[in-house]
């Protein structure tokens, strides 16, 4: 009996032990439930502050009350600087205000004549003293202007060059938007040669080269014209460059003197700017030799356009003053407001306009950027 009781006791103990071991297994789902909810605990990681950083940068632009930009021109009376470039600058100003919602205080300053170097430098000094945010700068005297641009940089004024740059440290200016001058000379020489061939002119004649004033970078254009034309027609005699001080009447007198000296051996004129081109139109028209003289010039104005239409100019190498000015000005806003620094130099290439293509819409806008004025 005792033995049976003892066996029963052992059985009961074993049953209790087995029940104790099975109990934790039944509770395991309760332990796993919090683990299944762990992703919910990690949700704050999806709201990292880094994702909001762009929004933090935008108010900086919105808080700017006004952007002050000055266009300083070498000549208010020049068709190139005072009209075509100015229109590009002013269209960019309007687009800056529209895109950024910031009013722009815009100023336009410069001497009347390109030859007024001292007045130009005095005006630029006065502009720098006003501490604008940016200057869109057209200039013809790099050596004299360089110290003033460095002064502007020291005052945290962002300066972009239009058409003609300066050899200086890159940190002292923003960017140069230009139309390569030697490339223009090469295009003009090819156009001159093509016109000679078309008119059946002798390749051993005499050519006159004319320019407004001596500017180092513009001399590169003249030199490339001479070198390229001499390669195309080695027997041509190309005379030394004559300078008319940007006075059309001086230009006419210089050209008429060459015609009188060389007579029928004279085959044509090349002019390095629009005023010189105006003189070419007048001289060829009055000479009555449109069929035996070539006229090629750089840039355009109403007198040149009419002269080409009437047969007194064979080609115009047209630069991109509007595009250069527009981009140089808008670039100021992109840097100051967005902090975007583009390339330091952008070549906006020239085109050759002839009587055959002058009425194409694209060429019309290049010939006369006033069509783009708003």
mmCIF file of C-alpha atoms in Angstrom:
data_model
loop_
_atom_site.group_PDB
_atom_site.id
_atom_site.type_symbol
_atom_site.label_atom_id
_atom_site.label_comp_id
_atom_site.label_asym_id
_atom_site.label_seq_id
_atom_site.Cartn_x
_atom_site.Cartn_y
_atom_site.Cartn_z
ATOM 1 C CA UNK A 1 0.000 0.000 0.000
ATOM 2 C CA UNK A 2 2.743 2.356 0.946
ATOM 3 C CA UNK A 3 4.474 1.411 -2.210
ATOM 4 C CA UNK A 4 1.364 2.289 -4.234
ATOM 5 C CA UNK A 5 1.006 5.604 -2.421
ATOM 6 C CA UNK A 6 4.624 6.406 -3.100
ATOM 7 C CA UNK A 7 4.198 5.685 -6.831
ATOM 8 C CA UNK A 8 1.089 7.888 -6.947
ATOM 9 C CA UNK A 9 2.997 10.678 -5.249
ATOM 10 C CA UNK A 10 5.771 10.444 -7.799
ATOM 11 C CA UNK A 11 3.240 10.562 -10.646
ATOM 12 C CA UNK A 12 1.622 13.705 -9.221
ATOM 13 C CA UNK A 13 5.016 15.372 -8.846
ATOM 14 C CA UNK A 14 5.909 14.596 -12.462
ATOM 15 C CA UNK A 15 2.558 15.928 -13.696
ATOM 16 C CA UNK A 16 3.118 19.184 -11.773
ATOM 17 C CA UNK A 17 6.600 19.542 -13.154
ATOM 18 C CA UNK A 18 5.346 19.029 -16.692
ATOM 19 C CA UNK A 19 2.628 21.654 -16.214
ATOM 20 C CA UNK A 20 5.234 24.151 -14.970
ATOM 21 C CA UNK A 21 7.421 23.568 -18.019
ATOM 22 C CA UNK A 22 4.542 23.996 -20.480
ATOM 23 C CA UNK A 23 3.303 27.286 -18.971
ATOM 24 C CA UNK A 24 6.074 29.612 -20.344
ATOM 25 C CA UNK A 25 5.528 28.250 -23.861
ATOM 26 C CA UNK A 26 1.916 29.327 -23.671
ATOM 27 C CA UNK A 27 3.005 32.870 -22.715
ATOM 28 C CA UNK A 28 5.515 33.325 -25.606
ATOM 29 C CA UNK A 29 3.080 35.230 -27.898
ATOM 30 C CA UNK A 30 2.746 37.918 -25.220
ATOM 31 C CA UNK A 31 6.542 38.333 -25.234
ATOM 32 C CA UNK A 32 6.693 38.601 -29.050
ATOM 33 C CA UNK A 33 3.926 41.232 -29.403
ATOM 34 C CA UNK A 34 6.090 44.230 -28.419
ATOM 35 C CA UNK A 35 8.753 43.073 -30.930
ATOM 36 C CA UNK A 36 6.152 43.127 -33.710
ATOM 37 C CA UNK A 37 5.363 46.760 -32.840
ATOM 38 C CA UNK A 38 9.019 47.923 -32.978
ATOM 39 C CA UNK A 39 8.690 49.662 -36.435
ATOM 40 C CA UNK A 40 6.164 52.022 -34.851
ATOM 41 C CA UNK A 41 8.803 52.955 -32.290
ATOM 42 C CA UNK A 42 11.238 53.743 -35.153
ATOM 43 C CA UNK A 43 8.842 56.137 -36.988
ATOM 44 C CA UNK A 44 10.562 59.328 -35.724
ATOM 45 C CA UNK A 45 13.649 58.332 -37.777
ATOM 46 C CA UNK A 46 11.612 58.943 -40.962
ATOM 47 C CA UNK A 47 11.136 62.591 -39.883
ATOM 48 C CA UNK A 48 14.829 63.445 -39.827
ATOM 49 C CA UNK A 49 15.568 67.215 -39.781
ATOM 50 C CA UNK A 50 17.863 66.763 -42.819
ATOM 51 C CA UNK A 51 14.839 66.295 -45.045
ATOM 52 C CA UNK A 52 13.713 69.838 -44.145
ATOM 53 C CA UNK A 53 17.038 71.565 -44.933
ATOM 54 C CA UNK A 54 16.017 72.915 -48.397
ATOM 55 C CA UNK A 55 13.054 74.648 -46.795
ATOM 56 C CA UNK A 56 15.442 76.342 -44.349
ATOM 57 C CA UNK A 57 17.491 77.831 -47.245
ATOM 58 C CA UNK A 58 14.555 79.398 -49.100
ATOM 59 C CA UNK A 59 13.695 82.093 -46.549
ATOM 60 C CA UNK A 60 17.174 83.599 -47.052
ATOM 61 C CA UNK A 61 16.193 84.604 -50.595
ATOM 62 C CA UNK A 62 12.704 85.663 -49.545
ATOM 63 C CA UNK A 63 14.055 87.896 -46.799
ATOM 64 C CA UNK A 64 16.072 90.003 -49.275
ATOM 65 C CA UNK A 65 14.140 93.239 -49.577
ATOM 66 C CA UNK A 66 15.879 94.555 -52.682
ATOM 67 C CA UNK A 67 18.614 93.663 -55.163
ATOM 68 C CA UNK A 68 20.763 96.571 -56.349
ATOM 69 C CA UNK A 69 22.322 96.105 -59.816
ATOM 70 C CA UNK A 70 24.139 98.725 -61.897
ATOM 71 C CA UNK A 71 25.001 98.463 -65.581
ATOM 72 C CA UNK A 72 28.124 100.557 -66.274
ATOM 73 C CA UNK A 73 28.598 101.193 -69.993
ATOM 74 C CA UNK A 74 31.593 102.552 -71.929
ATOM 75 C CA UNK A 75 29.211 104.609 -74.063
ATOM 76 C CA UNK A 76 25.561 105.583 -73.770
ATOM 77 C CA UNK A 77 25.542 106.733 -77.419
ATOM 78 C CA UNK A 78 26.944 103.508 -78.858
ATOM 79 C CA UNK A 79 24.427 101.301 -80.622
ATOM 80 C CA UNK A 80 26.258 98.257 -79.260
ATOM 81 C CA UNK A 81 26.714 99.333 -75.620
ATOM 82 C CA UNK A 82 23.983 101.908 -75.212
ATOM 83 C CA UNK A 83 21.216 100.064 -76.978
ATOM 84 C CA UNK A 84 21.766 96.353 -77.657
ATOM 85 C CA UNK A 85 23.590 95.564 -74.404
ATOM 86 C CA UNK A 86 21.294 97.817 -72.378
ATOM 87 C CA UNK A 87 18.184 96.032 -73.682
ATOM 88 C CA UNK A 88 19.663 92.671 -72.655
ATOM 89 C CA UNK A 89 20.432 93.987 -69.160
ATOM 90 C CA UNK A 90 16.995 95.515 -68.684
ATOM 91 C CA UNK A 91 15.115 92.443 -69.928
ATOM 92 C CA UNK A 92 17.103 90.361 -67.439
ATOM 93 C CA UNK A 93 16.192 92.790 -64.636
ATOM 94 C CA UNK A 94 12.485 92.270 -65.378
ATOM 95 C CA UNK A 95 12.902 88.489 -65.403
ATOM 96 C CA UNK A 96 14.825 88.549 -62.115
ATOM 97 C CA UNK A 97 11.976 90.415 -60.432
ATOM 98 C CA UNK A 98 9.419 87.986 -61.844
ATOM 99 C CA UNK A 99 11.320 84.810 -60.986
ATOM 100 C CA UNK A 100 12.496 85.753 -57.503
ATOM 101 C CA UNK A 101 9.733 88.125 -56.435
ATOM 102 C CA UNK A 102 12.351 90.659 -55.338
ATOM 103 C CA UNK A 103 12.354 94.285 -56.505
ATOM 104 C CA UNK A 104 15.547 95.295 -58.294
ATOM 105 C CA UNK A 105 17.008 98.761 -57.895
ATOM 106 C CA UNK A 106 18.501 99.215 -61.345
ATOM 107 C CA UNK A 107 20.891 101.952 -62.476
ATOM 108 C CA UNK A 108 22.418 102.650 -65.875
ATOM 109 C CA UNK A 109 25.537 104.810 -65.958
ATOM 110 C CA UNK A 110 28.394 105.678 -68.289
ATOM 111 C CA UNK A 111 29.913 108.411 -70.461
ATOM 112 C CA UNK A 112 28.434 109.369 -73.800
ATOM 113 C CA UNK A 113 31.535 108.462 -75.817
ATOM 114 C CA UNK A 114 33.787 105.390 -75.787
ATOM 115 C CA UNK A 115 36.852 107.637 -75.945
ATOM 116 C CA UNK A 116 36.004 109.289 -72.589
ATOM 117 C CA UNK A 117 38.215 107.025 -70.479
ATOM 118 C CA UNK A 118 38.712 109.399 -67.530
ATOM 119 C CA UNK A 119 34.983 110.053 -67.241
ATOM 120 C CA UNK A 120 34.282 106.314 -67.408
ATOM 121 C CA UNK A 121 36.714 105.569 -64.577
ATOM 122 C CA UNK A 122 35.250 108.351 -62.439
ATOM 123 C CA UNK A 123 31.724 107.000 -62.971
ATOM 124 C CA UNK A 124 32.816 103.463 -62.064
ATOM 125 C CA UNK A 125 34.448 104.742 -58.868
ATOM 126 C CA UNK A 126 31.203 106.473 -57.937
ATOM 127 C CA UNK A 127 29.184 103.318 -58.572
ATOM 128 C CA UNK A 128 31.483 101.242 -56.363
ATOM 129 C CA UNK A 129 31.115 103.824 -53.593
ATOM 130 C CA UNK A 130 27.335 103.216 -53.616
ATOM 131 C CA UNK A 131 27.957 99.567 -52.652
ATOM 132 C CA UNK A 132 25.481 97.872 -55.020
ATOM 133 C CA UNK A 133 25.039 94.102 -54.831
ATOM 134 C CA UNK A 134 26.272 93.599 -58.382
ATOM 135 C CA UNK A 135 27.709 95.404 -61.395
ATOM 136 C CA UNK A 136 27.213 94.354 -65.015
ATOM 137 C CA UNK A 137 30.330 95.923 -66.501
ATOM 138 C CA UNK A 138 31.122 96.847 -70.065
ATOM 139 C CA UNK A 139 34.623 98.285 -70.384
ATOM 140 C CA UNK A 140 37.332 99.025 -72.937
ATOM 141 C CA UNK A 141 40.356 99.790 -70.739
ATOM 142 C CA UNK A 142 41.334 96.623 -68.830
ATOM 143 C CA UNK A 143 44.573 97.955 -67.314
ATOM 144 C CA UNK A 144 42.895 101.035 -65.860
ATOM 145 C CA UNK A 145 39.725 99.250 -64.777
ATOM 146 C CA UNK A 146 41.398 96.293 -63.042
ATOM 147 C CA UNK A 147 42.214 98.080 -59.734
ATOM 148 C CA UNK A 148 38.629 99.303 -59.478
ATOM 149 C CA UNK A 149 37.225 95.804 -60.005
ATOM 150 C CA UNK A 150 39.572 94.547 -57.278
ATOM 151 C CA UNK A 151 38.258 97.326 -55.042
ATOM 152 C CA UNK A 152 34.702 96.220 -55.795
ATOM 153 C CA UNK A 153 35.595 92.629 -54.880
ATOM 154 C CA UNK A 154 37.045 93.814 -51.552
ATOM 155 C CA UNK A 155 33.670 95.449 -50.902
ATOM 156 C CA UNK A 156 31.812 92.191 -51.705
ATOM 157 C CA UNK A 157 30.335 93.609 -54.914
ATOM 158 C CA UNK A 158 29.776 90.889 -57.510
ATOM 159 C CA UNK A 159 31.089 92.043 -60.905
ATOM 160 C CA UNK A 160 30.293 90.348 -64.210
ATOM 161 C CA UNK A 161 31.990 91.406 -67.451
ATOM 162 C CA UNK A 162 30.142 91.879 -70.732
ATOM 163 C CA UNK A 163 32.069 91.305 -73.986
ATOM 164 C CA UNK A 164 35.555 92.216 -72.729
ATOM 165 C CA UNK A 165 37.223 90.713 -69.672
ATOM 166 C CA UNK A 166 40.283 91.526 -67.600
ATOM 167 C CA UNK A 167 43.301 89.363 -66.842
ATOM 168 C CA UNK A 168 42.947 89.117 -63.074
ATOM 169 C CA UNK A 169 42.456 86.691 -60.186
ATOM 170 C CA UNK A 170 39.283 84.655 -60.635
ATOM 171 C CA UNK A 171 38.128 85.344 -57.083
ATOM 172 C CA UNK A 172 37.937 89.073 -57.893
ATOM 173 C CA UNK A 173 35.106 88.837 -60.419
ATOM 174 C CA UNK A 174 32.090 86.705 -61.207
ATOM 175 C CA UNK A 175 32.043 85.715 -64.875
ATOM 176 C CA UNK A 176 32.777 86.949 -68.386
ATOM 177 C CA UNK A 177 30.144 86.618 -71.107
ATOM 178 C CA UNK A 178 31.819 87.368 -74.406
ATOM 179 C CA UNK A 179 31.985 86.783 -78.150
ATOM 180 C CA UNK A 180 35.461 85.576 -79.104
ATOM 181 C CA UNK A 181 37.281 88.407 -80.885
ATOM 182 C CA UNK A 182 39.857 86.415 -82.923
ATOM 183 C CA UNK A 183 37.041 84.134 -84.060
ATOM 184 C CA UNK A 184 35.184 87.201 -85.354
ATOM 185 C CA UNK A 185 38.268 88.228 -87.324
ATOM 186 C CA UNK A 186 38.515 84.804 -88.947
ATOM 187 C CA UNK A 187 34.802 84.823 -89.861
ATOM 188 C CA UNK A 188 35.128 88.300 -91.355
ATOM 189 C CA UNK A 189 38.151 87.281 -93.455
ATOM 190 C CA UNK A 190 36.326 84.277 -94.876
ATOM 191 C CA UNK A 191 33.281 86.421 -95.685
ATOM 192 C CA UNK A 192 35.529 89.027 -97.352
ATOM 193 C CA UNK A 193 37.241 86.368 -99.473
ATOM 194 C CA UNK A 194 33.911 84.771 -100.438
ATOM 195 C CA UNK A 195 32.590 88.169 -101.592
ATOM 196 C CA UNK A 196 35.730 88.740 -103.672
ATOM 197 C CA UNK A 197 35.236 85.398 -105.390
ATOM 198 C CA UNK A 198 31.550 86.089 -106.021
ATOM 199 C CA UNK A 199 32.338 89.483 -107.571
ATOM 200 C CA UNK A 200 35.267 88.131 -109.558
ATOM 201 C CA UNK A 201 37.765 90.597 -108.078
ATOM 202 C CA UNK A 202 41.542 90.249 -108.563
ATOM 203 C CA UNK A 203 43.316 88.448 -105.750
ATOM 204 C CA UNK A 204 46.327 90.769 -105.928
ATOM 205 C CA UNK A 205 44.484 94.002 -105.063
ATOM 206 C CA UNK A 206 44.635 96.269 -102.004
ATOM 207 C CA UNK A 207 42.461 96.064 -98.859
ATOM 208 C CA UNK A 208 41.786 98.773 -96.272
ATOM 209 C CA UNK A 209 41.353 97.849 -92.595
ATOM 210 C CA UNK A 210 39.594 100.318 -90.275
ATOM 211 C CA UNK A 211 38.736 100.471 -86.583
ATOM 212 C CA UNK A 212 37.423 102.971 -84.042
ATOM 213 C CA UNK A 213 40.033 103.083 -81.254
ATOM 214 C CA UNK A 214 42.953 100.954 -80.110
ATOM 215 C CA UNK A 215 41.753 98.352 -77.595
ATOM 216 C CA UNK A 216 44.057 95.355 -76.975
ATOM 217 C CA UNK A 217 41.395 92.643 -77.200
ATOM 218 C CA UNK A 218 39.880 94.240 -80.308
ATOM 219 C CA UNK A 219 43.320 94.313 -81.886
ATOM 220 C CA UNK A 220 43.270 90.511 -81.697
ATOM 221 C CA UNK A 221 40.214 90.569 -83.976
ATOM 222 C CA UNK A 222 41.946 92.855 -86.465
ATOM 223 C CA UNK A 223 45.109 90.764 -86.442
ATOM 224 C CA UNK A 224 43.196 87.534 -87.021
ATOM 225 C CA UNK A 225 41.337 89.129 -89.940
ATOM 226 C CA UNK A 226 44.627 90.128 -91.568
ATOM 227 C CA UNK A 227 46.312 86.773 -90.971
ATOM 228 C CA UNK A 228 43.347 84.712 -92.203
ATOM 229 C CA UNK A 229 42.731 86.823 -95.317
ATOM 230 C CA UNK A 230 46.436 86.722 -96.161
ATOM 231 C CA UNK A 231 46.347 82.932 -95.969
ATOM 232 C CA UNK A 232 43.282 82.801 -98.232
ATOM 233 C CA UNK A 233 44.720 85.276 -100.751
ATOM 234 C CA UNK A 234 48.515 85.561 -100.273
ATOM 235 C CA UNK A 235 48.982 88.135 -103.043
ATOM 236 C CA UNK A 236 46.625 90.723 -101.529
ATOM 237 C CA UNK A 237 48.158 93.884 -100.101
ATOM 238 C CA UNK A 238 46.535 94.602 -96.739
ATOM 239 C CA UNK A 239 47.154 98.146 -95.518
ATOM 240 C CA UNK A 240 47.875 99.159 -91.925
ATOM 241 C CA UNK A 241 44.820 99.708 -89.740
ATOM 242 C CA UNK A 242 43.348 103.216 -89.733
ATOM 243 C CA UNK A 243 41.590 104.503 -86.569
ATOM 244 C CA UNK A 244 38.676 106.933 -86.794
ATOM 245 C CA UNK A 245 38.103 107.638 -83.053
ATOM 246 C CA UNK A 246 34.578 106.278 -83.489
ATOM 247 C CA UNK A 247 33.672 109.274 -85.661
ATOM 248 C CA UNK A 248 31.901 108.284 -88.872
ATOM 249 C CA UNK A 249 33.061 111.411 -90.696
ATOM 250 C CA UNK A 250 36.691 110.669 -89.822
ATOM 251 C CA UNK A 251 36.149 107.146 -91.071
ATOM 252 C CA UNK A 252 34.746 108.370 -94.372
ATOM 253 C CA UNK A 253 37.705 110.732 -94.887
ATOM 254 C CA UNK A 254 40.237 107.959 -94.216
ATOM 255 C CA UNK A 255 38.526 105.568 -96.648
ATOM 256 C CA UNK A 256 38.142 108.146 -99.387
ATOM 257 C CA UNK A 257 41.854 108.899 -99.117
ATOM 258 C CA UNK A 258 42.660 105.227 -99.692
ATOM 259 C CA UNK A 259 40.344 105.040 -102.708
ATOM 260 C CA UNK A 260 41.980 108.111 -104.193
ATOM 261 C CA UNK A 261 45.457 106.675 -103.612
ATOM 262 C CA UNK A 262 44.973 103.135 -104.920
ATOM 263 C CA UNK A 263 42.198 103.631 -107.478
ATOM 264 C CA UNK A 264 41.074 100.518 -109.327
ATOM 265 C CA UNK A 265 43.583 98.344 -107.453
ATOM 266 C CA UNK A 266 41.575 98.851 -104.302
ATOM 267 C CA UNK A 267 39.196 95.908 -103.718
ATOM 268 C CA UNK A 268 37.475 96.577 -100.401
ATOM 269 C CA UNK A 269 37.177 97.648 -96.770
ATOM 270 C CA UNK A 270 36.962 95.796 -93.485
ATOM 271 C CA UNK A 271 35.519 97.656 -90.487
ATOM 272 C CA UNK A 272 35.968 96.430 -86.928
ATOM 273 C CA UNK A 273 32.810 97.994 -85.463
ATOM 274 C CA UNK A 274 29.443 99.421 -86.458
ATOM 275 C CA UNK A 275 30.496 103.078 -86.765
ATOM 276 C CA UNK A 276 33.261 102.009 -89.137
ATOM 277 C CA UNK A 277 30.694 99.913 -90.993
ATOM 278 C CA UNK A 278 28.514 103.009 -91.388
ATOM 279 C CA UNK A 279 31.458 104.783 -93.025
ATOM 280 C CA UNK A 280 31.995 101.844 -95.413
ATOM 281 C CA UNK A 281 28.355 102.023 -96.530
ATOM 282 C CA UNK A 282 28.627 105.742 -97.289
ATOM 283 C CA UNK A 283 31.927 105.473 -99.150
ATOM 284 C CA UNK A 284 30.925 102.501 -101.319
ATOM 285 C CA UNK A 285 27.554 104.077 -102.116
ATOM 286 C CA UNK A 286 29.099 107.412 -103.109
ATOM 287 C CA UNK A 287 31.917 105.769 -105.071
ATOM 288 C CA UNK A 288 29.496 104.040 -107.431
ATOM 289 C CA UNK A 289 31.693 100.927 -107.201
ATOM 290 C CA UNK A 290 29.413 98.509 -105.330
ATOM 291 C CA UNK A 291 30.181 95.826 -107.924
ATOM 292 C CA UNK A 292 33.971 96.176 -107.606
ATOM 293 C CA UNK A 293 34.388 96.873 -103.882
ATOM 294 C CA UNK A 294 33.840 94.505 -100.960
ATOM 295 C CA UNK A 295 32.409 95.830 -97.711
ATOM 296 C CA UNK A 296 32.555 93.708 -94.541
ATOM 297 C CA UNK A 297 32.117 94.957 -90.976
ATOM 298 C CA UNK A 298 31.502 93.778 -87.427
ATOM 299 C CA UNK A 299 28.314 94.550 -85.448
ATOM 300 C CA UNK A 300 25.180 96.146 -86.827
ATOM 301 C CA UNK A 301 23.026 99.241 -86.668
ATOM 302 C CA UNK A 302 20.200 100.665 -88.805
ATOM 303 C CA UNK A 303 22.602 102.301 -91.297
ATOM 304 C CA UNK A 304 24.478 99.039 -91.839
ATOM 305 C CA UNK A 305 21.270 97.033 -92.186
ATOM 306 C CA UNK A 306 19.941 99.446 -94.812
ATOM 307 C CA UNK A 307 23.343 99.502 -96.505
ATOM 308 C CA UNK A 308 23.366 95.724 -96.798
ATOM 309 C CA UNK A 309 19.846 95.682 -98.181
ATOM 310 C CA UNK A 310 20.892 98.239 -100.800
ATOM 311 C CA UNK A 311 24.002 96.313 -101.835
ATOM 312 C CA UNK A 312 26.735 98.348 -100.128
ATOM 313 C CA UNK A 313 27.756 95.719 -97.568
ATOM 314 C CA UNK A 314 28.513 92.103 -98.435
ATOM 315 C CA UNK A 315 28.574 90.721 -94.898
ATOM 316 C CA UNK A 316 28.261 91.643 -91.247
ATOM 317 C CA UNK A 317 29.855 89.586 -88.518
ATOM 318 C CA UNK A 318 27.246 90.062 -85.833
ATOM 319 C CA UNK A 319 28.178 89.625 -82.202
ATOM 320 C CA UNK A 320 25.762 88.667 -79.431
ATOM 321 C CA UNK A 321 25.525 91.793 -77.230
ATOM 322 C CA UNK A 322 21.949 91.083 -76.145
ATOM 323 C CA UNK A 323 22.637 87.477 -75.100
ATOM 324 C CA UNK A 324 25.870 88.397 -73.343
ATOM 325 C CA UNK A 325 24.205 91.199 -71.387
ATOM 326 C CA UNK A 326 21.126 89.188 -70.463
ATOM 327 C CA UNK A 327 23.124 86.254 -69.137
ATOM 328 C CA UNK A 328 25.716 88.394 -67.345
ATOM 329 C CA UNK A 329 22.938 90.243 -65.503
ATOM 330 C CA UNK A 330 20.808 87.232 -64.617
ATOM 331 C CA UNK A 331 23.955 85.462 -63.425
ATOM 332 C CA UNK A 332 24.368 88.174 -60.774
ATOM 333 C CA UNK A 333 20.989 87.272 -59.274
ATOM 334 C CA UNK A 334 21.661 83.529 -59.443
ATOM 335 C CA UNK A 335 24.868 83.986 -57.482
ATOM 336 C CA UNK A 336 23.624 86.465 -54.885
ATOM 337 C CA UNK A 337 20.229 84.846 -54.261
ATOM 338 C CA UNK A 338 20.798 81.149 -55.044
ATOM 339 C CA UNK A 339 24.536 80.948 -54.399
ATOM 340 C CA UNK A 340 25.076 79.379 -57.822
ATOM 341 C CA UNK A 341 28.453 80.070 -59.440
ATOM 342 C CA UNK A 342 28.515 79.226 -63.130
ATOM 343 C CA UNK A 343 31.488 79.024 -65.514
ATOM 344 C CA UNK A 344 33.994 81.868 -65.321
ATOM 345 C CA UNK A 345 33.896 82.468 -69.080
ATOM 346 C CA UNK A 346 31.123 81.803 -71.602
ATOM 347 C CA UNK A 347 31.708 82.349 -75.337
ATOM 348 C CA UNK A 348 28.480 83.364 -77.095
ATOM 349 C CA UNK A 349 29.606 82.993 -80.689
ATOM 350 C CA UNK A 350 29.104 85.419 -83.587
ATOM 351 C CA UNK A 351 27.179 84.813 -86.815
ATOM 352 C CA UNK A 352 27.757 85.960 -90.387
ATOM 353 C CA UNK A 353 24.813 87.817 -91.873
ATOM 354 C CA UNK A 354 24.646 88.356 -95.629
ATOM 355 C CA UNK A 355 22.018 89.709 -98.043
ATOM 356 C CA UNK A 356 20.999 86.078 -98.620
ATOM 357 C CA UNK A 357 20.050 85.316 -94.995
ATOM 358 C CA UNK A 358 19.369 88.729 -93.449
ATOM 359 C CA UNK A 359 15.577 88.299 -93.517
ATOM 360 C CA UNK A 360 15.557 85.038 -91.588
ATOM 361 C CA UNK A 361 13.866 85.586 -88.173
ATOM 362 C CA UNK A 362 16.922 84.490 -86.192
ATOM 363 C CA UNK A 363 19.203 86.777 -88.152
ATOM 364 C CA UNK A 364 16.802 89.701 -87.849
ATOM 365 C CA UNK A 365 17.012 89.528 -84.051
ATOM 366 C CA UNK A 366 20.812 89.385 -84.222
ATOM 367 C CA UNK A 367 20.949 92.333 -86.604
ATOM 368 C CA UNK A 368 18.527 94.378 -84.534
ATOM 369 C CA UNK A 369 18.200 93.383 -80.865
ATOM 370 C CA UNK A 370 15.832 96.310 -80.335
ATOM 371 C CA UNK A 371 13.215 93.881 -81.648
ATOM 372 C CA UNK A 372 13.624 92.080 -78.313
ATOM 373 C CA UNK A 373 12.946 95.153 -76.144
ATOM 374 C CA UNK A 374 9.904 94.846 -73.872
#
